[in-house]
mmCIF file of C-alpha atoms in Angstrom:
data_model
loop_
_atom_site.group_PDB
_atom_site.id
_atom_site.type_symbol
_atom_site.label_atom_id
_atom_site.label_comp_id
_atom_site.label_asym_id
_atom_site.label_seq_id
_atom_site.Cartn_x
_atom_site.Cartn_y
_atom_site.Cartn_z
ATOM 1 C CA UNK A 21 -77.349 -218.080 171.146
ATOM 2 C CA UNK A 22 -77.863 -216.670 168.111
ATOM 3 C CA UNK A 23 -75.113 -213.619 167.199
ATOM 4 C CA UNK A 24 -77.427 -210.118 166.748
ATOM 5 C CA UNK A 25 -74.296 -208.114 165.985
ATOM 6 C CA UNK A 26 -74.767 -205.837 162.960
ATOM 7 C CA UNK A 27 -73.654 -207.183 159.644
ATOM 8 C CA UNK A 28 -72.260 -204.973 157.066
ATOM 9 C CA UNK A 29 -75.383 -204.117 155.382
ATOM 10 C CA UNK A 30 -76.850 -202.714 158.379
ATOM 11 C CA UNK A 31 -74.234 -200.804 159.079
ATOM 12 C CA UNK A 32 -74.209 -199.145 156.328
ATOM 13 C CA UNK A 33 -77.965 -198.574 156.363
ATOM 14 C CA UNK A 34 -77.046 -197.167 159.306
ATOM 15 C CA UNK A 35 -74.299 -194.730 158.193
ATOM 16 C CA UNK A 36 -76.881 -193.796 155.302
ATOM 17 C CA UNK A 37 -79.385 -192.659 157.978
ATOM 18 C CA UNK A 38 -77.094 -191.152 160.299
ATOM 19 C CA UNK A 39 -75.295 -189.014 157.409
ATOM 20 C CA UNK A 40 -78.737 -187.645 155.909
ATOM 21 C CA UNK A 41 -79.782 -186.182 159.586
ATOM 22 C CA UNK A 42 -76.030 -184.786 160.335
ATOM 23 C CA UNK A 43 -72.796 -183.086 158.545
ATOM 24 C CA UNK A 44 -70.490 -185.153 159.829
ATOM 25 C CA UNK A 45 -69.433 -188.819 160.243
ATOM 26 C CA UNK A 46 -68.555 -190.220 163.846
ATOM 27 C CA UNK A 47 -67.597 -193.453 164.405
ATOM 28 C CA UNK A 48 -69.209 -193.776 167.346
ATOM 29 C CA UNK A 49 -72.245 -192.649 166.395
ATOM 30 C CA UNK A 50 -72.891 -194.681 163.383
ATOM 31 C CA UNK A 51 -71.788 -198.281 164.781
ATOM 32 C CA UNK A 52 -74.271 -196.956 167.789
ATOM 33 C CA UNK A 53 -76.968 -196.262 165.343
ATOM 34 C CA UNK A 54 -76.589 -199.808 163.787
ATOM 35 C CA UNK A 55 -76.627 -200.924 166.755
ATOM 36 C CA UNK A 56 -73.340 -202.674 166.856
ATOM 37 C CA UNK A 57 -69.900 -201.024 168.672
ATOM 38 C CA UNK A 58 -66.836 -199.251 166.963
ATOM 39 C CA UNK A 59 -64.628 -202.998 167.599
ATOM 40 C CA UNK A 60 -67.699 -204.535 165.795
ATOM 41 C CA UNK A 61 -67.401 -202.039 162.670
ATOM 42 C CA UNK A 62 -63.535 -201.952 162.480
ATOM 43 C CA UNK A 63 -63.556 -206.466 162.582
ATOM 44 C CA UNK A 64 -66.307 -205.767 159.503
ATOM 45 C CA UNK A 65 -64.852 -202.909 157.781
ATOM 46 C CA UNK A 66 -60.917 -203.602 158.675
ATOM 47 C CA UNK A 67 -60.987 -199.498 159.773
ATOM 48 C CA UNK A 68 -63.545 -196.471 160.353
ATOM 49 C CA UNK A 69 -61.899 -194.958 156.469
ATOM 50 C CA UNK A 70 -62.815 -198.485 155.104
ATOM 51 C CA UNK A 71 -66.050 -198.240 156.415
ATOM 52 C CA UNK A 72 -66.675 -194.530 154.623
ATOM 53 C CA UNK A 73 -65.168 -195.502 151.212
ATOM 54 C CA UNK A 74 -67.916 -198.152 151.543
ATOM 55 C CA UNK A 75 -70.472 -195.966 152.568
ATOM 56 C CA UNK A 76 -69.986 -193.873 149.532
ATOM 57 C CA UNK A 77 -70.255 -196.393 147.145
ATOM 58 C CA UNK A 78 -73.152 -197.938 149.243
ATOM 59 C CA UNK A 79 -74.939 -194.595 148.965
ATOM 60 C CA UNK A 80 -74.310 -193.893 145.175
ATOM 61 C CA UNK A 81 -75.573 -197.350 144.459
ATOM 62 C CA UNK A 82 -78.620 -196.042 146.360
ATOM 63 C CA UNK A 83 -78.908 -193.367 144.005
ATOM 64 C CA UNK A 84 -78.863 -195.458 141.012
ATOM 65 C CA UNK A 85 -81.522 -197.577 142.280
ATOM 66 C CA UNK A 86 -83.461 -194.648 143.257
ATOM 67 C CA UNK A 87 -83.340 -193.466 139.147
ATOM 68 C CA UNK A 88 -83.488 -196.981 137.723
ATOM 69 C CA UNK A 89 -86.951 -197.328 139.808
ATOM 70 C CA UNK A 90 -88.401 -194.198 138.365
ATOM 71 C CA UNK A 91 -87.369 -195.097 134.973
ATOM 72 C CA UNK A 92 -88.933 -198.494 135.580
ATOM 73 C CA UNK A 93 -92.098 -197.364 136.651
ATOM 74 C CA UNK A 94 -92.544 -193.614 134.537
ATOM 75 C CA UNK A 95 -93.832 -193.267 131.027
ATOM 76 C CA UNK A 96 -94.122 -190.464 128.569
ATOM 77 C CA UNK A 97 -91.980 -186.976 128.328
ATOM 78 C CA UNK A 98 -92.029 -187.027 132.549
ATOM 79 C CA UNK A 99 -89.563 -189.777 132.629
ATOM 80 C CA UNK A 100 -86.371 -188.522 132.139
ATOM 81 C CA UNK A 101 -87.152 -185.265 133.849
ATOM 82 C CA UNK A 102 -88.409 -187.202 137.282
ATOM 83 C CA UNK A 103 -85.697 -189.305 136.747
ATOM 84 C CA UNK A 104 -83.279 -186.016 136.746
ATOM 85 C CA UNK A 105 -85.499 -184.814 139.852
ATOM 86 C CA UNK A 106 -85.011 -187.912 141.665
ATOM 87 C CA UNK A 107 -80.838 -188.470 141.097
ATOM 88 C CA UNK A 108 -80.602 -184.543 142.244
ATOM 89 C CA UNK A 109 -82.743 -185.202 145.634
ATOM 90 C CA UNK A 110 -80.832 -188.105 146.151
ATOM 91 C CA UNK A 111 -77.823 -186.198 146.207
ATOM 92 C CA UNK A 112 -79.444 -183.402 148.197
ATOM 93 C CA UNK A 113 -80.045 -186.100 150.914
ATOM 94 C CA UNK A 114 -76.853 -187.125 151.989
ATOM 95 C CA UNK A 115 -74.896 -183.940 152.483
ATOM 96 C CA UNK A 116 -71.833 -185.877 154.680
ATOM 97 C CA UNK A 117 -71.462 -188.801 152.331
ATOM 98 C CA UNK A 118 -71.350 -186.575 149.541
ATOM 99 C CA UNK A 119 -68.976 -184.195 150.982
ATOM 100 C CA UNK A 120 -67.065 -187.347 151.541
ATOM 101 C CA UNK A 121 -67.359 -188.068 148.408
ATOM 102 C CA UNK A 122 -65.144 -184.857 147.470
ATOM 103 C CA UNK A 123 -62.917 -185.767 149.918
ATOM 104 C CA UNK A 124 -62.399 -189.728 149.299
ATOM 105 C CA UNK A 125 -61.897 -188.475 144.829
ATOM 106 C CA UNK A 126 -58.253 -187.191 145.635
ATOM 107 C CA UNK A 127 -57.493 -190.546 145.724
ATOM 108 C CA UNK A 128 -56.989 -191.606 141.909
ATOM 109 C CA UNK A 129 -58.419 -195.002 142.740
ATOM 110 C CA UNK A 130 -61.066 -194.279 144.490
ATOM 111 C CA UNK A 131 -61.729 -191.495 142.096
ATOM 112 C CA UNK A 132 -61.755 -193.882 138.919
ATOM 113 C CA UNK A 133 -64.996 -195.759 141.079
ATOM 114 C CA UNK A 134 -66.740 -192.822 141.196
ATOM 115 C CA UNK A 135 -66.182 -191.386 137.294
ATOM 116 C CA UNK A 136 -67.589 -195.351 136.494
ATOM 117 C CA UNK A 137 -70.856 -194.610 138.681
ATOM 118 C CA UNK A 138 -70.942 -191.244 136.903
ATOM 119 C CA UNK A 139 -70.332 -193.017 133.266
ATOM 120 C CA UNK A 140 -73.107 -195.029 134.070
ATOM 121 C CA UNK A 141 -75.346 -192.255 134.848
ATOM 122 C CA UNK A 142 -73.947 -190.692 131.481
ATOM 123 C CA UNK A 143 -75.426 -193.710 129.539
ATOM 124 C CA UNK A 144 -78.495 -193.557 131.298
ATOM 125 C CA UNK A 145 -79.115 -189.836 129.738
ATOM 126 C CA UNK A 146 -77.799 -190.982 126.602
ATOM 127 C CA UNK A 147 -80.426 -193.948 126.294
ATOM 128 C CA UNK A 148 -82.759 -191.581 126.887
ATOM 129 C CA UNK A 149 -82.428 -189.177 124.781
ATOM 130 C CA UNK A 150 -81.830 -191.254 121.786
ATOM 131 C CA UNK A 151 -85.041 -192.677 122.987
ATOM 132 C CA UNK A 152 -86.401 -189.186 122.432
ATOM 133 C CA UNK A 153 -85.226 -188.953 119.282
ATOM 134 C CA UNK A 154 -82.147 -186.464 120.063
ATOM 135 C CA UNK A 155 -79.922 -186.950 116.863
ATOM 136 C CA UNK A 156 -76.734 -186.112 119.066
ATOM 137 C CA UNK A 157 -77.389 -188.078 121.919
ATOM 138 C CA UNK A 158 -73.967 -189.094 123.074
ATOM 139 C CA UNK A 159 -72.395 -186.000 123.131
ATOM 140 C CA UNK A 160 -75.541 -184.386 124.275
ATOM 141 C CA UNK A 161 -75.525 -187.053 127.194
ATOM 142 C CA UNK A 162 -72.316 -186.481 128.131
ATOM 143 C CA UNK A 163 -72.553 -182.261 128.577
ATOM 144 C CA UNK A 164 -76.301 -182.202 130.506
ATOM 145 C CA UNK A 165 -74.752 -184.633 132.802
ATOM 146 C CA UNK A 166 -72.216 -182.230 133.229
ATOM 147 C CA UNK A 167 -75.294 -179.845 133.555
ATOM 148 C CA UNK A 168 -76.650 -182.064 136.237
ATOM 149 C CA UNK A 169 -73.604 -182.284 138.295
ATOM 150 C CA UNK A 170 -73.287 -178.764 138.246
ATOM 151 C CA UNK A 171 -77.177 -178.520 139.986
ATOM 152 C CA UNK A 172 -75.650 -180.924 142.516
ATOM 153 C CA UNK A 173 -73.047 -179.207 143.380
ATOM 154 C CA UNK A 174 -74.544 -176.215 143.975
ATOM 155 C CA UNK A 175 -77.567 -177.484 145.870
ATOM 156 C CA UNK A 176 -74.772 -178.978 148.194
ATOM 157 C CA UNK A 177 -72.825 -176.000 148.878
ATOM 158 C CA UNK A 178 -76.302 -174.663 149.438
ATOM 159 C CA UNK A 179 -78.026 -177.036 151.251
ATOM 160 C CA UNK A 180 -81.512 -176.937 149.829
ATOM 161 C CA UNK A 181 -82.917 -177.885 146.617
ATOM 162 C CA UNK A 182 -82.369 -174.565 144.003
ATOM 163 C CA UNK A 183 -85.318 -173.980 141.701
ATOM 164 C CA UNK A 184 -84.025 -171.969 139.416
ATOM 165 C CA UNK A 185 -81.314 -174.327 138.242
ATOM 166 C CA UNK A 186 -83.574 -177.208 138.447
ATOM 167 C CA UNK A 187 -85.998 -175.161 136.264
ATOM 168 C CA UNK A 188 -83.768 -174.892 133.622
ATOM 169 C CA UNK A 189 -82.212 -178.429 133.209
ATOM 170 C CA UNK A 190 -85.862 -179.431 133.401
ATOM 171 C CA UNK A 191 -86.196 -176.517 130.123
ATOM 172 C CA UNK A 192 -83.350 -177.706 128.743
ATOM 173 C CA UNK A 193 -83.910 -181.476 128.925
ATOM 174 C CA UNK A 194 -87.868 -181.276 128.093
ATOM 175 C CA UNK A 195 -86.825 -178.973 124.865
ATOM 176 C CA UNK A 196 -88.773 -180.344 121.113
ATOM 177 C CA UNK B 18 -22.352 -153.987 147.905
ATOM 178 C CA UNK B 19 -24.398 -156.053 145.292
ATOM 179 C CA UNK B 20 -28.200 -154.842 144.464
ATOM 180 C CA UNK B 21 -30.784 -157.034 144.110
ATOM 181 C CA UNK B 22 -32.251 -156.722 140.995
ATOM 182 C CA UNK B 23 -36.354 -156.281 140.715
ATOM 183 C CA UNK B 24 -38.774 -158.176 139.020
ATOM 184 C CA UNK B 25 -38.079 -157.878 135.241
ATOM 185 C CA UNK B 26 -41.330 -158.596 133.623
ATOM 186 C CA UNK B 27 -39.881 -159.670 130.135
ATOM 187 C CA UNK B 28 -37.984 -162.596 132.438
ATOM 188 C CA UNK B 29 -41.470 -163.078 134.319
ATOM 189 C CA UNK B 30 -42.677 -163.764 131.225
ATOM 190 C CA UNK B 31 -39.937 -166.394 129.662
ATOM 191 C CA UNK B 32 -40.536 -168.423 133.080
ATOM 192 C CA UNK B 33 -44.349 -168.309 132.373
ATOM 193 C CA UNK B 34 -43.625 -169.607 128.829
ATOM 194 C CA UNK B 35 -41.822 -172.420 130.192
ATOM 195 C CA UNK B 36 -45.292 -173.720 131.686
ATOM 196 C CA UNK B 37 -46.187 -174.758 128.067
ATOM 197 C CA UNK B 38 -42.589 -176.398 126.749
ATOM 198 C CA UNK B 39 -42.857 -178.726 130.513
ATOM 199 C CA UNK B 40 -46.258 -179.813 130.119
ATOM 200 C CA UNK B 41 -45.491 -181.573 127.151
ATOM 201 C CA UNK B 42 -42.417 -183.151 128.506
ATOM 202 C CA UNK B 43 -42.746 -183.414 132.901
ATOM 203 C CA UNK B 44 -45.964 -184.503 134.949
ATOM 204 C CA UNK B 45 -46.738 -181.448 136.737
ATOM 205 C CA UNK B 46 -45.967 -183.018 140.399
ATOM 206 C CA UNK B 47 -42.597 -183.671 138.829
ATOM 207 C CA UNK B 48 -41.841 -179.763 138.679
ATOM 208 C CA UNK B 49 -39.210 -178.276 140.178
ATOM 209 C CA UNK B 50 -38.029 -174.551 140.457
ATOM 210 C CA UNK B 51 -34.825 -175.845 138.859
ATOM 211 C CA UNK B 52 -36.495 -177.427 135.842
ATOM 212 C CA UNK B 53 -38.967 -174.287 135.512
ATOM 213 C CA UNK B 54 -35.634 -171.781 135.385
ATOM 214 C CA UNK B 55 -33.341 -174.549 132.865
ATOM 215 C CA UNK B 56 -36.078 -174.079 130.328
ATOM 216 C CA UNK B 57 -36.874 -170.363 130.980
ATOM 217 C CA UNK B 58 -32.954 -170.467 130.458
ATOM 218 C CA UNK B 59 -33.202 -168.037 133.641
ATOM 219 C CA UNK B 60 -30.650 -167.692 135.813
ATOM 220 C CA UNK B 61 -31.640 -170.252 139.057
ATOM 221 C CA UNK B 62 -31.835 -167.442 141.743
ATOM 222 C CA UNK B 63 -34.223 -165.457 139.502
ATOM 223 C CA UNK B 64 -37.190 -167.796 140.174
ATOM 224 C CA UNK B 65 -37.910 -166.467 143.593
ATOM 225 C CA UNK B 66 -38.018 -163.024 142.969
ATOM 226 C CA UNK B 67 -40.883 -163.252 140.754
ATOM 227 C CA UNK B 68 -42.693 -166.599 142.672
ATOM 228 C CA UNK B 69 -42.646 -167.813 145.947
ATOM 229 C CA UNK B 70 -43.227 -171.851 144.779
ATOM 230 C CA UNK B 71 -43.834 -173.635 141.935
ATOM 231 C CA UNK B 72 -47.334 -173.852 143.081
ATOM 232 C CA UNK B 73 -47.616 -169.825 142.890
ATOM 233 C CA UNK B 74 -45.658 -170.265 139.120
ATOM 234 C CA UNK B 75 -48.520 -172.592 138.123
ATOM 235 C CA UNK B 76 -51.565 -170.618 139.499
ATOM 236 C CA UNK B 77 -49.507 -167.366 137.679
ATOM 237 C CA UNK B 78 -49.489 -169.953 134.505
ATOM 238 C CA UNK B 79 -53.137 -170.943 134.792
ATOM 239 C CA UNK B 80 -54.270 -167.193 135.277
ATOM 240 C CA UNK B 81 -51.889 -166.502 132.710
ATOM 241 C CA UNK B 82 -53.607 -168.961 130.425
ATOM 242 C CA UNK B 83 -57.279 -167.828 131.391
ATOM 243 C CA UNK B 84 -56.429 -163.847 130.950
ATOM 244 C CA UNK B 85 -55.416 -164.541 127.141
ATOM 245 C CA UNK B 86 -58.880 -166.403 126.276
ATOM 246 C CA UNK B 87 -60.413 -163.856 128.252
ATOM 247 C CA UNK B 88 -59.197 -160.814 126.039
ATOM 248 C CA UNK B 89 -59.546 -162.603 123.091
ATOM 249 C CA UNK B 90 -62.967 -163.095 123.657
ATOM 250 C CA UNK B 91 -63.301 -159.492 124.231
ATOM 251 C CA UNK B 92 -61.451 -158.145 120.781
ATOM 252 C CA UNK B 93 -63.299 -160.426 119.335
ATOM 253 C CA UNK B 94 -67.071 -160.439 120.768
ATOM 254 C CA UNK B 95 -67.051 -156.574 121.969
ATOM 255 C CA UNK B 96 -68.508 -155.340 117.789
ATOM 256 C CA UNK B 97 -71.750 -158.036 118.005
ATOM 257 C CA UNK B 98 -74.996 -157.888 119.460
ATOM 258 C CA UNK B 99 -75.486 -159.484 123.076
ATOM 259 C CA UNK B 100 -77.364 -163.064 122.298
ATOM 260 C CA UNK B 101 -76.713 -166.020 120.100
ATOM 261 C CA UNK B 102 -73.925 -164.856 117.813
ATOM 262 C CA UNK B 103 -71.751 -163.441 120.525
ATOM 263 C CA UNK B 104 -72.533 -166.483 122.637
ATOM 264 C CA UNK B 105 -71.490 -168.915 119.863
ATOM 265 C CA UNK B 106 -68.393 -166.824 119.140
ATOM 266 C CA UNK B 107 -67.218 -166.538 122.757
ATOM 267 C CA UNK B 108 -68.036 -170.526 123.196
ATOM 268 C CA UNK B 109 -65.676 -170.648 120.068
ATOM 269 C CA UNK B 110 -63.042 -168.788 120.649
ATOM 270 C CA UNK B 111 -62.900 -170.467 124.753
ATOM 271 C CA UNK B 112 -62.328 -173.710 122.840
ATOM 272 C CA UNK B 113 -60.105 -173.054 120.307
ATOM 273 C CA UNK B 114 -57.984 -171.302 122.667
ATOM 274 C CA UNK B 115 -58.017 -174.588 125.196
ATOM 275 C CA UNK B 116 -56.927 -176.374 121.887
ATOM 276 C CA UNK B 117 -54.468 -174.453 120.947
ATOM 277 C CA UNK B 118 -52.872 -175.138 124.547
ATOM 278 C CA UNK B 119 -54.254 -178.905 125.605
ATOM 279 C CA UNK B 120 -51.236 -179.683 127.320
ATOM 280 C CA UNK B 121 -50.892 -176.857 129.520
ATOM 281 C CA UNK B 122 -54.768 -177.133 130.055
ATOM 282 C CA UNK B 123 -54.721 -180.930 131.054
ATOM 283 C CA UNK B 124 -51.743 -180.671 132.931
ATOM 284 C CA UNK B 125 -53.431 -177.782 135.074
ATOM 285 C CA UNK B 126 -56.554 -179.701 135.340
ATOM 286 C CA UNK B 127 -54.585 -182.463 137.182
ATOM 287 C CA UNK B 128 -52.742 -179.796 139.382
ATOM 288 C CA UNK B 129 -56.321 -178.509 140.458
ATOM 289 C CA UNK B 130 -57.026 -181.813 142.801
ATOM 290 C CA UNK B 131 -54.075 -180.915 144.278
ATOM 291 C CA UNK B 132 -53.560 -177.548 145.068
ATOM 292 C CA UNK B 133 -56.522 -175.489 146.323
ATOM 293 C CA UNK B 134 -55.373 -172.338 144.607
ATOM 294 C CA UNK B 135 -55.471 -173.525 141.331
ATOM 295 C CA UNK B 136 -59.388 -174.454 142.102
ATOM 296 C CA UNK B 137 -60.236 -170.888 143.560
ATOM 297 C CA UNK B 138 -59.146 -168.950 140.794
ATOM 298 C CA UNK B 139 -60.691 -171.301 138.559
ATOM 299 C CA UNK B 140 -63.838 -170.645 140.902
ATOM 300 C CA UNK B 141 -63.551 -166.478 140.360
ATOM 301 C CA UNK B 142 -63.015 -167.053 136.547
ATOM 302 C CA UNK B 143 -66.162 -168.871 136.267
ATOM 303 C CA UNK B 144 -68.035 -166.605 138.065
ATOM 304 C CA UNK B 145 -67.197 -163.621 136.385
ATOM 305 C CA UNK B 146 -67.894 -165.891 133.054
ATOM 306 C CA UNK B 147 -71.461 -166.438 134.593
ATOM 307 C CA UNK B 148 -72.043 -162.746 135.423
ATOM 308 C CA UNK B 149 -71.162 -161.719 132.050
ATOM 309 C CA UNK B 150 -72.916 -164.258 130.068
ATOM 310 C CA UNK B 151 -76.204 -163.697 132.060
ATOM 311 C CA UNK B 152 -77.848 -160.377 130.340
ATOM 312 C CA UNK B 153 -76.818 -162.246 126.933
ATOM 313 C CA UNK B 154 -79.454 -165.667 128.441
ATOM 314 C CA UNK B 155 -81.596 -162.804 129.139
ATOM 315 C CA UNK B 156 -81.480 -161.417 125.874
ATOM 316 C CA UNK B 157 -82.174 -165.521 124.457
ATOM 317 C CA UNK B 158 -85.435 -165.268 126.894
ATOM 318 C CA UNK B 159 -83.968 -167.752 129.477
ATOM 319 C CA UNK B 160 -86.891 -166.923 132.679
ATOM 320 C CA UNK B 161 -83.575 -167.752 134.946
ATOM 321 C CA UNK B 162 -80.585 -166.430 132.756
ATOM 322 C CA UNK B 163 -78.531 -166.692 136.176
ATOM 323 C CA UNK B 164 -78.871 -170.400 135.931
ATOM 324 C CA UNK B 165 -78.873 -171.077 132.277
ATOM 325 C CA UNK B 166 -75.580 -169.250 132.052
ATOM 326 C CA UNK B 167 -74.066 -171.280 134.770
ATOM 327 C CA UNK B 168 -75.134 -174.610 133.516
ATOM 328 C CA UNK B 169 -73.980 -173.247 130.085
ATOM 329 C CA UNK B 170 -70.702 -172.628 131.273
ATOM 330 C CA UNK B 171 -70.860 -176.506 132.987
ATOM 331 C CA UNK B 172 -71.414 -177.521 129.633
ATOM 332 C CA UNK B 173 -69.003 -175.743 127.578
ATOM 333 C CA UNK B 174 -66.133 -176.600 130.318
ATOM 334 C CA UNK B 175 -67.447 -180.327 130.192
ATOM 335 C CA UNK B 176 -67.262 -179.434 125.656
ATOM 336 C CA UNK B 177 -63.878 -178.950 126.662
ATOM 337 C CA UNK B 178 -62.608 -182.100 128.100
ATOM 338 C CA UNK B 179 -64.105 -184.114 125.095
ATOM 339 C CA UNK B 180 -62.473 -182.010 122.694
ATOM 340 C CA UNK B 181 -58.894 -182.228 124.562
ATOM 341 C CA UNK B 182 -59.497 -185.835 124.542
ATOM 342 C CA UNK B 183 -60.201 -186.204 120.782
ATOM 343 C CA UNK B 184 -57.022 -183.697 120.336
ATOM 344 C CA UNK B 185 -59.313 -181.850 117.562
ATOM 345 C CA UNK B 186 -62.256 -179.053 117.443
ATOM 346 C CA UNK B 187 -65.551 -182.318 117.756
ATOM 347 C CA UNK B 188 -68.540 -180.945 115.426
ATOM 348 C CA UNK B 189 -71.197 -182.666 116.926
ATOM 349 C CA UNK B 190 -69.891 -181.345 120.684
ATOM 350 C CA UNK B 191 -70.246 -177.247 119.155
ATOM 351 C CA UNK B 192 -73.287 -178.206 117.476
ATOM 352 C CA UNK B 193 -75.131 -179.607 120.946
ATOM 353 C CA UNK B 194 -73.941 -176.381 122.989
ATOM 354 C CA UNK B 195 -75.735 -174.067 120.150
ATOM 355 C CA UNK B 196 -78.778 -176.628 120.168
ATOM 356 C CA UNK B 197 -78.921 -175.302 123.403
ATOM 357 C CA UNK B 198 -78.450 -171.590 123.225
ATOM 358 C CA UNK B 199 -81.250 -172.145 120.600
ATOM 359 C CA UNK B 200 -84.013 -173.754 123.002
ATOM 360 C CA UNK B 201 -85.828 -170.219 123.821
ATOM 361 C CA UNK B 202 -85.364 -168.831 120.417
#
């Protein structure tokens, strides 16, 4: 008979779902909405804490995909703004991982993981604006990501997307 | 009957100085009252009457720290007109002054993870930093000044840490912050 306990993946897909729809992680809940049982989770995960360190870094690899796919598939001076648009409603989406996220970066370790995924998104911005012909493009990357985490932060403390700072990254990042 | 002498601020003062000579020498978890008073060359009971912990001492350091770029900026801004040039000099004068005290500022930085007060008055710094700085974005013709000045101020703080890295005032960092205090000019 073949074994139709969750694997890790759906899990996790599961914990993504769960944590955009509430503010808090249960451990009951999520290995119920994967459809699987907290013994099932723990033998996968080794513990519940595992399972949300992995559930971070599952959802921030979400939100690179989600950018790299715009970039893919956008042309012209929209790009790098959508792309912007897109990495701040990911963010928006996931208001318990990313509180977790918070959490989880007192741990030096884990908190060297997450600068990398942030590096990463640094070099994306970079890229682009040397594509756009920005003669300080490093340093410039490096501060309107800063910019950009900022608008996250913000929008998380408040919940909802905020159009005034999203205005003006869009100003500043769309600027001759 | 002995008295208990009060707060003396001059000896306030010598234990706030000893903030900078430790940073330079002692990770800031490795702090002790004991240290702090040895190289305020303070007598060991005095610590407590002017701080209840060594995490009150540092948040007293930190505000310490923030007050002094604070009226600096204000000697030195208060003569110009709101916009650009007081902007730029402001900007300036916050980064030199982080500089001028990149241990202290680093070592604080790590203490912030840490200890929640540290954060918060961070927190009411930067807000008053975005309530002054938004009639100047105003001034620039920002249509949200609100926001511009608070993503400014994410910037400059963010100008900051790549300038304490390097150890050295970065040319190309000043020069991207004015780029964008220039966009609606």
């Amino acid at each position: 008979m073949p074994d139709r306990s969750p694997n890790r993946r759906q899990y996790l897909v599961a914990g993504t779902a769960y944590a955009s729809r509430l503010p808090q992680l249960r451990v009951t809940a999520v290995a119920r909405a994967a459809g699987g049982s907290v013994a099932g989770l723990n033998r996968l995960f080794g513990s519940f804490s595992a399972y949300r360190v992995e559930l971070m870094f599952h959802w921030l690899d979400g939100i690179r995909d989600a950018v790299a796919g715009v970039l893919a598939r956008t042309e012209g001076p929209a790009r790098l703004p959508q792309a912007v648009q897109t990495w701040l409603d990911a963010n928006l989406a996931c208001p318990a991982v990313r509180a977790l996220m918070l959490e989880q970066r007192r741990d030096p370790k884990i908190a060297e993981r997450i600068q990398q995924r942030f590096r990463g998104f640094v070099v994306v911005l970079q890229l682009e604006l040397r594509e756009r012909g920005w003669v300080r493009y490093e340093v410039a990357g490096r501060l309107y990501a800063a910019m950009a985490i900022e608008v996250a932060q913000s929008e998380f403390e408040a919940g909802r997307a905020l159009p005034s700072l999203r205005e003006t990254l869009r100003l500043a990042l769309e600027r001759p | 009957m002995t008295r208990r002498r009060s707060p003396d601020p001059a000896e306030r003062s010598r234990l706030l100085d000893a903030a900078a000579a430790l940073a330079g020498t002692t990770a800031w978890h490795d702090v002790t009252a004991s240290r702090i008073v040895r190289a305020a060359k303070v007598a060991a009971t005095r610590f407590r009457v002017h701080f209840r912990d060594v995490g009150t001492w540092l948040a007293a350091a930190q505000q310490r720290f923030m007050d002094g770029i604070r009226d600096r900026i204000v000697a030195r801004t208060g003569t110009l007109p709101p916009g650009f040039e007081r902007l730029r000099a402001a900007s300036e004068i916050y980064l030199d002054g982080c500089l001028a005290q990149n241990e202290l500022r680093r070592w604080l930085i790590e203490a912030r993870g840490a200890l929640p007060g540290l954060a918060d008055g961070l927190e009411r710094q930067n807000q008053v930093y975005v309530m002054v700085m938004t009639p100047e974005f105003a001034r620039l013709g920002w249509p949200h000044p609100a926001a511009a000045a608070q993503l400014y101020l994410a910037m400059l703080m963010e100008a900051g840490v790549v300038e304490s890295t390097a150890g050295r005032a970065v040319a190309d960092v000043r020069e991207t912050l004015w780029d964008f205090l220039r966009i609606q000019q």
